[in-house]
Short mmCIF file of C-alpha atoms in Angstrom, two decimals:
data_model
loop_
_atom_site.label_atom_id
_atom_site.label_comp_id
_atom_site.label_asym_id
_atom_site.label_seq_id
_atom_site.Cartn_x
_atom_site.Cartn_y
_atom_site.Cartn_z
CA ARG A 1059 -32.80 -87.13 66.82
CA GLY A 1060 -35.25 -84.35 67.65
CA LEU A 1061 -38.76 -84.94 68.94
CA VAL A 1062 -41.57 -84.36 66.48
CA GLY A 1063 -45.35 -84.46 66.44
CA SER A 1064 -47.07 -86.43 69.17
CA GLU A 1065 -43.77 -87.27 70.92
CA MET A 1066 -43.16 -83.57 71.59
CA CYS A 1067 -46.74 -83.06 72.77
CA ILE A 1068 -46.42 -85.89 75.29
CA ARG A 1069 -43.11 -84.55 76.60
CA ASP A 1070 -44.61 -81.07 77.08
CA ARG A 1071 -47.77 -82.19 78.89
CA MET A 1072 -48.34 -81.20 82.52
CA LYS A 1073 -47.71 -84.03 84.99
CA LEU A 1074 -50.53 -84.48 87.49
CA LEU A 1075 -50.81 -86.53 90.66
CA LEU A 1076 -54.45 -87.49 91.13
CA SER A 1077 -55.76 -88.66 94.51
CA ASN A 1078 -58.99 -88.55 96.56
CA ASP A 1079 -60.56 -89.53 99.87
CA ASP A 1080 -63.35 -91.78 98.56
CA GLY A 1081 -60.86 -94.49 97.69
CA VAL A 1082 -59.04 -95.76 94.61
CA HIS A 1083 -62.13 -97.63 93.38
CA ALA A 1084 -64.50 -94.64 93.56
CA LEU A 1085 -66.37 -93.56 90.43
CA GLY A 1086 -65.33 -89.92 90.83
CA ILE A 1087 -61.60 -90.56 90.49
CA LYS A 1088 -62.14 -92.88 87.52
CA VAL A 1089 -64.19 -90.32 85.59
CA LEU A 1090 -61.76 -87.53 86.42
CA TYR A 1091 -58.78 -89.63 85.32
CA GLN A 1092 -60.41 -90.43 81.98
CA GLU A 1093 -60.97 -86.74 81.26
CA LEU A 1094 -57.63 -85.43 82.52
CA ALA A 1095 -55.67 -88.12 80.66
CA LYS A 1096 -56.87 -86.56 77.39
CA HIS A 1097 -54.85 -83.44 78.15
CA PHE A 1098 -52.23 -84.28 80.77
CA THR A 1099 -49.94 -87.05 82.02
CA VAL A 1100 -51.75 -88.42 85.07
CA THR A 1101 -50.57 -90.71 87.87
CA VAL A 1102 -53.24 -91.97 90.28
CA VAL A 1103 -52.27 -92.68 93.90
CA ALA A 1104 -55.22 -93.00 96.27
CA PRO A 1105 -56.33 -94.70 99.51
CA ASP A 1106 -57.41 -98.34 99.29
CA ARG A 1107 -60.72 -97.51 101.02
CA ASN A 1108 -63.10 -94.66 101.74
CA CYS A 1109 -61.38 -92.13 104.02
CA SER A 1110 -64.02 -89.40 104.07
CA GLY A 1111 -63.54 -87.06 107.03
CA ALA A 1112 -59.89 -88.08 107.48
CA SER A 1113 -58.72 -84.47 107.21
CA ASN A 1114 -54.91 -84.17 107.33
CA SER A 1115 -54.32 -87.34 109.35
CA LEU A 1116 -51.13 -89.35 108.83
CA THR A 1117 -50.40 -93.05 109.32
CA LEU A 1118 -47.48 -93.10 111.76
CA LEU A 1119 -47.80 -96.38 113.68
CA ASN A 1120 -48.08 -98.78 110.73
CA PRO A 1121 -46.04 -99.17 107.53
CA LEU A 1122 -47.53 -97.93 104.27
CA ARG A 1123 -47.85 -100.30 101.32
CA ALA A 1124 -48.54 -99.46 97.69
CA GLN A 1125 -50.15 -101.82 95.19
CA THR A 1126 -50.51 -101.20 91.46
CA LEU A 1127 -53.94 -102.31 90.23
CA GLU A 1128 -54.91 -103.65 86.80
CA ASN A 1129 -55.87 -100.17 85.58
CA ASN A 1130 -52.44 -98.84 86.73
CA PHE A 1131 -53.98 -96.88 89.60
CA ILE A 1132 -51.84 -97.18 92.75
CA SER A 1133 -53.64 -98.17 95.94
CA VAL A 1134 -52.19 -97.13 99.33
CA ASN A 1135 -53.26 -98.53 102.71
CA GLY A 1136 -53.33 -95.09 104.25
CA THR A 1137 -55.05 -91.72 104.33
CA PRO A 1138 -55.39 -89.17 101.50
CA THR A 1139 -52.45 -87.26 102.98
CA ASP A 1140 -50.38 -90.46 103.04
CA ALA A 1141 -51.25 -91.18 99.42
CA VAL A 1142 -50.15 -87.76 98.17
CA HIS A 1143 -46.97 -87.71 100.25
CA LEU A 1144 -46.00 -91.22 99.16
CA GLY A 1145 -46.85 -90.47 95.55
CA VAL A 1146 -44.69 -87.37 95.41
CA SER A 1147 -41.75 -88.62 97.45
CA GLN A 1148 -41.48 -92.25 96.30
CA LEU A 1149 -43.84 -93.44 93.57
CA MET A 1150 -43.53 -90.83 90.81
CA SER A 1151 -40.39 -90.65 88.70
CA SER A 1152 -40.42 -86.85 88.82
CA THR A 1153 -42.22 -84.15 90.80
CA PRO A 1154 -45.72 -83.46 89.46
CA ASP A 1155 -46.68 -80.01 88.22
CA LEU A 1156 -50.01 -80.14 90.05
CA VAL A 1157 -51.79 -82.24 92.68
CA VAL A 1158 -55.49 -82.84 92.00
CA ALA A 1159 -57.84 -84.32 94.60
CA GLY A 1160 -61.30 -85.61 93.64
CA ILE A 1161 -63.88 -85.88 92.37
CA ASN A 1162 -65.35 -86.10 95.86
CA LYS A 1163 -68.81 -87.61 96.25
CA GLY A 1164 -70.59 -84.77 98.01
CA PRO A 1165 -69.77 -81.14 98.77
CA ASN A 1166 -66.85 -79.61 100.60
CA LEU A 1167 -68.30 -76.23 101.49
CA GLY A 1168 -67.79 -73.84 104.39
CA ASN A 1169 -66.71 -75.54 107.61
CA ASP A 1170 -66.65 -78.94 105.87
CA THR A 1171 -63.23 -78.12 104.43
CA LEU A 1172 -61.63 -78.58 107.87
CA TYR A 1173 -62.65 -82.24 107.95
CA SER A 1174 -62.36 -83.07 104.26
CA GLY A 1175 -59.84 -85.68 103.18
CA THR A 1176 -60.20 -84.33 99.65
CA VAL A 1177 -59.11 -80.84 100.67
CA ALA A 1178 -56.40 -82.39 102.88
CA ALA A 1179 -54.94 -84.29 99.91
CA ALA A 1180 -54.63 -81.00 98.05
CA THR A 1181 -53.18 -79.29 101.11
CA GLU A 1182 -50.49 -81.96 101.41
CA GLY A 1183 -49.46 -81.26 97.84
CA ARG A 1184 -49.16 -77.57 98.69
CA HIS A 1185 -47.15 -78.41 101.82
CA MET A 1186 -44.73 -80.25 99.53
CA GLY A 1187 -44.32 -77.17 97.36
CA ILE A 1188 -46.69 -78.25 94.57
CA PRO A 1189 -49.75 -76.29 93.38
CA ALA A 1190 -52.95 -78.15 94.21
CA ILE A 1191 -56.71 -78.18 93.74
CA ALA A 1192 -59.60 -80.11 95.31
CA VAL A 1193 -62.79 -80.92 93.39
CA SER A 1194 -66.19 -82.00 94.74
CA LEU A 1195 -69.57 -82.80 93.18
CA LEU A 1196 -72.69 -81.95 95.13
CA GLY A 1197 -76.28 -82.99 94.63
CA LYS A 1198 -78.83 -85.55 95.74
CA HIS A 1199 -77.62 -88.30 93.44
CA GLU A 1200 -74.08 -87.39 92.22
CA LEU A 1201 -74.87 -88.33 88.62
CA TYR A 1202 -72.86 -85.82 86.61
CA TYR A 1203 -69.23 -86.54 87.43
CA GLN A 1204 -68.44 -85.78 83.79
CA THR A 1205 -69.55 -82.17 84.32
CA ALA A 1206 -67.05 -81.76 87.16
CA ALA A 1207 -64.32 -83.54 85.19
CA ILE A 1208 -64.63 -81.29 82.14
CA ILE A 1209 -64.67 -78.14 84.28
CA THR A 1210 -61.63 -79.34 86.23
CA ALA A 1211 -59.68 -79.89 83.01
CA LYS A 1212 -60.55 -76.38 81.82
CA ILE A 1213 -59.45 -74.83 85.13
CA ILE A 1214 -56.15 -76.74 85.05
CA GLN A 1215 -55.51 -75.47 81.54
CA ARG A 1216 -55.88 -71.93 82.90
CA ILE A 1217 -53.54 -72.73 85.80
CA GLN A 1218 -50.85 -73.59 83.23
CA HIS A 1219 -50.78 -69.92 82.28
CA ASN A 1220 -51.80 -68.41 85.63
CA PRO A 1221 -49.87 -70.16 88.44
CA LEU A 1222 -51.49 -70.44 91.85
CA ALA A 1223 -50.17 -68.46 94.80
CA ALA A 1224 -47.53 -70.37 96.76
CA ASP A 1225 -49.57 -70.45 99.98
CA GLN A 1226 -52.95 -71.35 98.51
CA ILE A 1227 -55.00 -74.21 97.08
CA LEU A 1228 -58.24 -74.05 95.10
CA ASN A 1229 -61.37 -75.67 96.52
CA ILE A 1230 -63.79 -76.33 93.65
CA ASN A 1231 -67.42 -77.38 94.13
CA VAL A 1232 -69.52 -78.31 91.10
CA PRO A 1233 -73.34 -78.64 91.05
CA ASP A 1234 -74.57 -82.09 90.06
CA VAL A 1235 -76.22 -81.03 86.79
CA PRO A 1236 -75.50 -81.44 83.07
CA LEU A 1237 -72.74 -79.15 81.78
CA SER A 1238 -75.33 -77.22 79.75
CA GLU A 1239 -77.04 -76.15 82.98
CA ILE A 1240 -73.92 -74.69 84.60
CA LYS A 1241 -74.33 -70.91 84.58
CA GLY A 1242 -70.67 -70.06 85.04
CA ILE A 1243 -67.82 -70.05 87.54
CA LYS A 1244 -67.65 -67.77 90.59
CA VAL A 1245 -64.75 -67.06 92.91
CA THR A 1246 -66.19 -67.33 96.40
CA ARG A 1247 -65.42 -67.27 100.11
CA LEU A 1248 -66.27 -70.05 102.51
CA GLY A 1249 -69.73 -69.88 104.05
CA HIS A 1250 -70.51 -71.15 107.54
CA ARG A 1251 -72.93 -73.66 109.04
CA HIS A 1252 -74.78 -73.80 112.32
CA LYS A 1253 -73.27 -76.36 114.66
CA ALA A 1254 -73.91 -79.96 113.66
CA GLU A 1255 -76.64 -82.02 115.31
CA ARG A 1256 -75.79 -84.00 118.43
CA MET A 1257 -74.43 -87.50 118.05
CA LYS A 1258 -77.06 -90.22 117.75
CA LYS A 1259 -77.13 -93.04 120.25
CA MET A 1260 -78.30 -96.47 119.07
CA GLN A 1261 -77.87 -100.13 119.97
CA ASP A 1262 -76.12 -102.84 118.00
CA PRO A 1263 -77.71 -106.33 117.62
CA TRP A 1264 -76.30 -107.27 121.04
CA GLN A 1265 -77.91 -104.21 122.69
CA ARG A 1266 -74.58 -102.47 123.21
CA ASP A 1267 -74.54 -98.69 122.84
CA ILE A 1268 -73.14 -97.31 119.59
CA TYR A 1269 -72.92 -93.71 118.35
CA TRP A 1270 -73.16 -92.02 114.97
CA TYR A 1271 -72.43 -88.43 114.03
CA GLY A 1272 -75.57 -86.36 113.42
CA ASP A 1273 -76.50 -84.48 110.28
CA LEU A 1274 -74.57 -81.43 109.16
CA GLY A 1275 -75.79 -78.11 110.48
CA GLU A 1276 -77.91 -75.82 108.34
CA GLU A 1277 -76.34 -72.84 106.58
CA LEU A 1278 -75.64 -69.92 108.91
CA ASP A 1279 -73.78 -67.75 106.41
CA GLY A 1280 -74.78 -68.71 102.89
CA GLY A 1281 -75.40 -65.34 101.29
CA GLU A 1282 -74.17 -63.95 98.01
CA GLY A 1283 -70.44 -64.30 97.60
CA THR A 1284 -70.25 -67.60 99.51
CA ASP A 1285 -69.61 -71.05 98.12
CA PHE A 1286 -73.06 -72.13 99.38
CA HIS A 1287 -74.80 -69.40 97.39
CA ALA A 1288 -72.89 -70.08 94.18
CA VAL A 1289 -73.62 -73.80 93.96
CA ALA A 1290 -77.25 -73.32 95.02
CA ASN A 1291 -77.65 -71.17 91.91
CA ASN A 1292 -75.92 -73.63 89.55
CA TYR A 1293 -72.55 -71.86 89.49
CA VAL A 1294 -69.24 -73.60 90.03
CA SER A 1295 -67.68 -72.33 93.24
CA VAL A 1296 -63.91 -71.77 93.28
CA THR A 1297 -62.58 -70.78 96.70
CA PRO A 1298 -58.89 -69.98 97.21
CA LEU A 1299 -57.87 -71.44 100.59
CA THR A 1300 -54.76 -70.31 102.41
CA VAL A 1301 -52.44 -72.80 104.03
CA ASP A 1302 -51.48 -70.25 106.70
CA MET A 1303 -54.06 -70.63 109.49
CA THR A 1304 -52.73 -67.71 111.54
CA ALA A 1305 -55.45 -65.28 112.72
CA HIS A 1306 -53.40 -62.24 111.68
CA ASN A 1307 -56.08 -59.73 112.70
CA SER A 1308 -55.87 -60.97 116.31
CA ILE A 1309 -52.12 -60.66 116.79
CA ASN A 1310 -52.07 -57.02 117.94
CA ASN A 1311 -54.89 -57.35 120.48
CA MET A 1312 -53.56 -60.62 121.81
CA THR A 1313 -50.07 -59.19 122.19
CA LYS A 1314 -51.47 -56.60 124.62
CA TRP A 1315 -53.27 -58.98 126.98
CA ILE A 1316 -50.78 -61.81 126.76
CA SER A 1317 -48.06 -59.40 127.93
CA GLU A 1318 -49.91 -59.19 131.27
CA VAL A 1319 -49.59 -62.92 131.89
CA THR A 1320 -47.00 -63.32 134.62
CA LEU A 1321 -44.68 -66.31 134.72
#
């Protein structure tokens, strides 16, 4: 018997794997799931705790465990990279069409992308041969997750008809304002920060030394065309990031001087 009506629509929907680095209980992933589930088939696999700054780290010395929660989200006792890899290779019945990471609480702009567990979750999807995007919300209070969720759904709908390049992910940063105040979407490059502040030395209640990372550095390169500039002016920033980290423009010069190294 042929499929008709809603059955056919469900069968034809894109399959998404949704993860994050703020943890499976974070508000951002819940809001994003609710919006994406209106349009796509969504499976949530995310860390059981906040893993901000985890970058592409893997859990290699301990076994990974997955637990299905009451809302059907799957919690993993590992990093964002672990969650995506486990989701794709073991927990989903078929390979997803797209990996989505977010909504991150706070920006992932410029140099921050190197440390971001959100961006790393997307990168792991791309490493596994699956198109991927990372989404972050930035502002003083992170109130308007719904704005980022709606914009993410619209971008994914465009990706259905305009596939991403095989070596790239999209890094999306959304200003924390009502949707009506978003001026548009700009394709940007990564800006750069000054170096971060020195680590801060403090004492715990037993007068033992402890250390905290300092504040992020101020913008060094935040001019027009950068992700910093776009979001500061209430535009959504979409930055295509390449998975290939090779400094191609240095290969020729380096070949000359490295040839003079004697073994």
